[in-house]
Amino acid sequence: MNKKANKNGNWNGNSKGVSNNKNSILMLSAVVVVILIAAFVFFTTTKDSDSSDLDSLPNYTDVKGTIVVDGLKYEKQPHLGNTEAKVKIIEFADFKCPACKKWTAQYLDTFIKDYVDTGKVEFFFMNFAFIDRDSYLAASAGEAIYKQSNEKFWEYVHKLYANQGDEGKIWATQKFILKFVKDNIDGIDYNQFKTDLKNQTYMYDVKEDFKIAGSYGVNGTPKFMVNGVLLPDSSYEGLTAAIDAQLAAAAN
């Protein structure tokens, strides 16, 4: 743009544009300040809320006591079926695991009907809580329920998987689990459960399960063990084939 002097010798041409630019910059600066203030308030509030939830989550490093890996300890695990069954099955699972949810929804009831209720196998659940800290808390809650009722533990398994949140997010918080159990699991001493969850009473058991499972080669979920042998995959066909082979061997 060419600049021309006016009759007073002053330069015209873009003085108005400069003024408009200054006003625009001031307005933009004001908008940015407002956005930053709003963002600060939002994230501060959110951080405080999330921090409260995160503070109540357990860490394996905080668990007191020496864990000795000396066998599978079937007697400590939630179970279904005939205790005299020749075939013992362990499922290693994490309540945040989408594949565990899928297996439970698609196969567990059929498996119970065909193998557990018929007396062919005894079925055990063992924690391998590894995805995140709320995995540990969900497992601890399951242990607290199991200590009150083996039957209610399996109800917890079905219903918690049905209400499973996003694997990549912290959803199984203390607040969530307390409300979930209160709304969905009847027939337990809720106040005792609440105390056990808040005090992380059974986190030792959760960590013990994790250590034992790892020592047998478990590195993900769901995984299955048939009479002490860890299966190479988690397919239903692979599990039933291994069981049928054990049953056939026991019959000979």
CSV table of C-alpha atoms in Angstrom, one decimal, residues 18-245:
chain,number,residue,atom,x,y,z
A,18,VAL,CA,-3.2,0.5,13.1
A,19,SER,CA,-5.8,1.7,15.5
A,20,ASN,CA,-8.1,-1.2,14.6
A,21,ASN,CA,-5.3,-3.7,15.0
A,22,LYS,CA,-4.5,-2.4,18.5
A,23,ASN,CA,-8.2,-2.7,19.5
A,24,SER,CA,-8.3,-6.2,18.1
A,25,ILE,CA,-5.2,-7.2,19.9
A,26,LEU,CA,-6.6,-5.8,23.2
A,27,MET,CA,-9.9,-7.6,22.7
A,28,LEU,CA,-8.1,-10.9,21.9
A,29,SER,CA,-5.9,-10.5,24.9
A,30,ALA,CA,-8.9,-10.0,27.1
A,31,VAL,CA,-10.6,-13.1,25.7
A,32,VAL,CA,-7.4,-15.2,26.2
A,33,VAL,CA,-7.2,-14.0,29.9
A,34,VAL,CA,-10.9,-15.0,30.5
A,35,ILE,CA,-10.3,-18.4,28.9
A,36,LEU,CA,-7.2,-19.0,31.0
A,37,ILE,CA,-9.0,-18.0,34.2
A,38,ALA,CA,-11.9,-20.3,33.4
A,39,ALA,CA,-9.6,-23.2,32.5
A,40,PHE,CA,-7.7,-22.7,35.7
A,41,VAL,CA,-10.8,-22.8,37.8
A,42,PHE,CA,-12.1,-25.9,35.9
A,43,PHE,CA,-8.9,-27.9,36.1
A,44,THR,CA,-8.4,-26.9,39.7
A,45,THR,CA,-11.8,-28.1,40.7
A,46,THR,CA,-11.5,-31.3,38.6
A,47,LYS,CA,-8.0,-32.0,40.0
A,48,ASP,CA,-9.3,-31.7,43.5
A,49,SER,CA,-12.2,-34.1,42.8
A,50,ASP,CA,-10.0,-36.6,40.9
A,51,SER,CA,-7.3,-36.3,43.5
A,52,SER,CA,-9.7,-37.4,46.2
A,53,ASP,CA,-10.6,-40.5,44.2
A,54,LEU,CA,-7.0,-41.3,43.3
A,55,ASP,CA,-5.8,-40.9,46.9
A,56,SER,CA,-8.1,-43.8,48.0
A,57,LEU,CA,-6.7,-46.2,45.5
A,58,PRO,CA,-4.2,-48.8,46.7
A,59,ASN,CA,-0.7,-49.5,45.7
A,60,TYR,CA,1.0,-52.9,45.8
A,61,THR,CA,4.1,-51.2,47.3
A,62,ASP,CA,2.0,-50.1,50.3
A,63,VAL,CA,0.9,-53.7,51.2
A,64,LYS,CA,2.5,-54.8,54.4
A,65,GLY,CA,3.7,-58.3,55.0
A,66,THR,CA,6.0,-60.8,53.4
A,67,ILE,CA,4.5,-62.9,50.6
A,68,VAL,CA,5.8,-66.4,50.2
A,69,VAL,CA,4.9,-68.2,47.0
A,70,ASP,CA,4.4,-71.8,48.0
A,71,GLY,CA,1.7,-73.2,45.8
A,72,LEU,CA,-1.7,-72.2,44.3
A,73,LYS,CA,-3.5,-72.1,47.6
A,74,TYR,CA,-6.8,-73.4,46.3
A,75,GLU,CA,-8.3,-73.2,49.8
A,76,LYS,CA,-8.1,-69.4,49.8
A,77,GLN,CA,-9.9,-68.8,46.4
A,78,PRO,CA,-13.6,-68.3,45.6
A,79,HIS,CA,-14.9,-71.5,44.1
A,80,LEU,CA,-17.8,-73.3,42.5
A,81,GLY,CA,-18.5,-77.0,42.2
A,82,ASN,CA,-17.7,-80.3,43.8
A,83,THR,CA,-14.7,-80.2,46.1
A,84,GLU,CA,-14.0,-83.9,45.3
A,85,ALA,CA,-13.8,-83.2,41.5
A,86,LYS,CA,-10.7,-84.7,39.8
A,87,VAL,CA,-10.2,-81.6,37.7
A,88,LYS,CA,-9.4,-78.2,39.2
A,89,ILE,CA,-9.7,-75.1,37.0
A,90,ILE,CA,-8.4,-71.6,37.9
A,91,GLU,CA,-9.4,-68.5,36.0
A,92,PHE,CA,-6.9,-65.6,36.5
A,93,ALA,CA,-8.8,-62.4,35.9
A,94,ASP,CA,-8.8,-58.6,36.3
A,95,PHE,CA,-12.1,-56.8,36.8
A,96,LYS,CA,-11.1,-54.1,34.4
A,97,CYS,CA,-10.2,-56.5,31.6
A,98,PRO,CA,-12.6,-56.3,28.6
A,99,ALA,CA,-11.6,-59.8,27.5
A,100,CYS,CA,-12.6,-61.1,31.0
A,101,LYS,CA,-15.9,-59.4,30.7
A,102,LYS,CA,-16.5,-60.9,27.3
A,103,TRP,CA,-15.5,-64.4,28.5
A,104,THR,CA,-17.8,-64.2,31.5
A,105,ALA,CA,-20.7,-62.9,29.4
A,106,GLN,CA,-20.3,-65.5,26.6
A,107,TYR,CA,-19.1,-68.6,28.4
A,108,LEU,CA,-19.3,-68.7,32.2
A,109,ASP,CA,-22.9,-69.8,32.6
A,110,THR,CA,-22.5,-72.4,29.9
A,111,PHE,CA,-19.3,-73.6,31.5
A,112,ILE,CA,-21.0,-73.9,34.9
A,113,LYS,CA,-23.9,-75.8,33.4
A,114,ASP,CA,-21.8,-78.3,31.5
A,115,TYR,CA,-18.8,-78.8,33.8
A,116,VAL,CA,-19.4,-77.4,37.3
A,117,ASP,CA,-23.0,-78.4,37.9
A,118,THR,CA,-22.3,-81.9,36.5
A,119,GLY,CA,-19.6,-82.4,39.1
A,120,LYS,CA,-16.8,-82.8,36.5
A,121,VAL,CA,-14.7,-79.8,37.7
A,122,GLU,CA,-14.2,-77.5,40.6
A,123,PHE,CA,-13.8,-73.9,39.4
A,124,PHE,CA,-11.7,-71.2,41.1
A,125,PHE,CA,-11.3,-67.5,40.6
A,126,MET,CA,-7.9,-66.0,41.3
A,127,ASN,CA,-7.0,-62.3,41.0
A,128,PHE,CA,-4.4,-61.1,38.5
A,129,ALA,CA,-5.0,-57.4,39.0
A,130,PHE,CA,-2.5,-55.6,36.8
A,131,ILE,CA,-4.2,-53.0,34.6
A,132,ASP,CA,-4.3,-50.1,37.1
A,133,ARG,CA,-4.7,-49.2,40.7
A,134,ASP,CA,-8.5,-49.4,40.5
A,135,SER,CA,-8.0,-53.0,39.4
A,136,TYR,CA,-6.5,-53.7,42.8
A,137,LEU,CA,-9.4,-52.0,44.6
A,138,ALA,CA,-12.0,-53.9,42.6
A,139,ALA,CA,-10.2,-57.1,43.5
A,140,SER,CA,-10.0,-56.1,47.1
A,141,ALA,CA,-13.7,-55.5,47.1
A,142,GLY,CA,-14.3,-58.9,45.7
A,143,GLU,CA,-12.1,-60.5,48.4
A,144,ALA,CA,-14.1,-58.6,51.1
A,145,ILE,CA,-17.4,-59.9,49.7
A,146,TYR,CA,-16.0,-63.5,49.4
A,147,LYS,CA,-14.9,-63.4,53.0
A,148,GLN,CA,-18.6,-62.9,53.8
A,149,SER,CA,-20.2,-65.1,51.2
A,150,ASN,CA,-18.7,-67.3,48.4
A,151,GLU,CA,-22.1,-67.2,46.7
A,152,LYS,CA,-22.3,-63.4,46.8
A,153,PHE,CA,-18.8,-63.2,45.3
A,154,TRP,CA,-20.0,-64.8,42.1
A,155,GLU,CA,-22.9,-62.4,42.0
A,156,TYR,CA,-20.3,-59.6,42.3
A,157,VAL,CA,-18.3,-61.1,39.4
A,158,HIS,CA,-21.3,-61.2,37.0
A,159,LYS,CA,-22.7,-57.8,37.9
A,160,LEU,CA,-19.4,-55.9,38.1
A,161,TYR,CA,-18.4,-57.1,34.6
A,162,ALA,CA,-21.8,-56.1,33.4
A,163,ASN,CA,-21.1,-52.6,34.7
A,164,GLN,CA,-17.5,-52.4,33.6
A,165,GLY,CA,-16.1,-49.0,32.6
A,166,ASP,CA,-13.5,-48.0,30.1
A,167,GLU,CA,-10.2,-50.0,30.5
A,168,GLY,CA,-8.2,-46.8,29.9
A,169,LYS,CA,-9.9,-44.8,32.6
A,170,ILE,CA,-9.9,-44.9,36.4
A,171,TRP,CA,-13.5,-45.9,37.1
A,172,ALA,CA,-13.5,-48.6,39.9
A,173,THR,CA,-12.9,-46.0,42.5
A,174,GLN,CA,-13.9,-46.3,46.2
A,175,LYS,CA,-17.0,-44.1,45.6
A,176,PHE,CA,-18.1,-46.2,42.6
A,177,ILE,CA,-17.6,-49.5,44.3
A,178,LEU,CA,-19.4,-48.5,47.5
A,179,LYS,CA,-22.4,-47.3,45.5
A,180,PHE,CA,-22.3,-50.3,43.2
A,181,VAL,CA,-22.3,-52.9,46.0
A,182,LYS,CA,-25.0,-51.0,48.0
A,183,ASP,CA,-27.2,-51.0,44.9
A,184,ASN,CA,-26.5,-54.4,43.5
A,185,ILE,CA,-25.3,-56.9,46.2
A,186,ASP,CA,-27.9,-57.8,48.8
A,187,GLY,CA,-27.4,-60.2,51.7
A,188,ILE,CA,-24.1,-59.0,53.0
A,189,ASP,CA,-23.1,-56.9,56.0
A,190,TYR,CA,-22.7,-53.7,54.0
A,191,ASN,CA,-21.1,-51.7,56.9
A,192,GLN,CA,-18.5,-54.4,57.3
A,193,PHE,CA,-17.8,-54.4,53.6
A,194,LYS,CA,-17.5,-50.6,53.6
A,195,THR,CA,-15.0,-50.8,56.5
A,196,ASP,CA,-13.0,-53.5,54.7
A,197,LEU,CA,-12.9,-51.6,51.5
A,198,LYS,CA,-11.8,-48.3,53.1
A,199,ASN,CA,-9.2,-50.0,55.2
A,200,GLN,CA,-8.0,-52.1,52.3
A,201,THR,CA,-8.3,-55.1,54.6
A,202,TYR,CA,-7.7,-57.7,51.9
A,203,MET,CA,-5.1,-56.0,49.7
A,204,TYR,CA,-2.6,-58.6,51.0
A,205,ASP,CA,-4.7,-61.3,49.5
A,206,VAL,CA,-4.9,-59.5,46.2
A,207,LYS,CA,-1.1,-59.0,46.0
A,208,GLU,CA,-0.5,-62.6,47.1
A,209,ASP,CA,-2.7,-63.8,44.2
A,210,PHE,CA,-0.8,-61.5,41.8
A,211,LYS,CA,2.6,-62.8,43.0
A,212,ILE,CA,1.5,-66.5,42.9
A,213,ALA,CA,0.0,-66.1,39.4
A,214,GLY,CA,3.1,-64.4,38.1
A,215,SER,CA,5.3,-67.2,39.4
A,216,TYR,CA,3.3,-69.7,37.3
A,217,GLY,CA,3.7,-67.6,34.1
A,218,VAL,CA,0.5,-65.7,34.1
A,219,ASN,CA,1.1,-62.4,32.2
A,220,GLY,CA,-2.4,-61.3,31.1
A,221,THR,CA,-6.1,-62.0,31.5
A,222,PRO,CA,-8.1,-64.1,31.3
A,223,LYS,CA,-5.8,-67.1,31.7
A,224,PHE,CA,-6.8,-70.6,32.7
A,225,MET,CA,-5.0,-73.4,34.5
A,226,VAL,CA,-6.1,-77.0,34.4
A,227,ASN,CA,-4.8,-79.2,37.2
A,228,GLY,CA,-1.8,-76.9,37.7
A,229,VAL,CA,-1.0,-76.5,34.0
A,230,LEU,CA,-1.3,-73.1,32.5
A,231,LEU,CA,-3.0,-73.2,29.1
A,232,PRO,CA,-1.3,-71.4,26.2
A,233,ASP,CA,-4.4,-69.5,25.1
A,234,SER,CA,-7.7,-68.4,26.6
A,235,SER,CA,-10.1,-69.9,24.1
A,236,TYR,CA,-13.1,-71.7,25.3
A,237,GLU,CA,-12.3,-74.6,23.0
A,238,GLY,CA,-8.8,-74.9,24.4
A,239,LEU,CA,-10.1,-74.9,27.9
A,240,THR,CA,-12.8,-77.6,27.3
A,241,ALA,CA,-10.4,-79.8,25.3
A,242,ALA,CA,-7.9,-79.7,28.2
A,243,ILE,CA,-10.6,-80.5,30.7
A,244,ASP,CA,-11.9,-83.4,28.6
A,245,ALA,CA,-8.4,-84.8,28.3
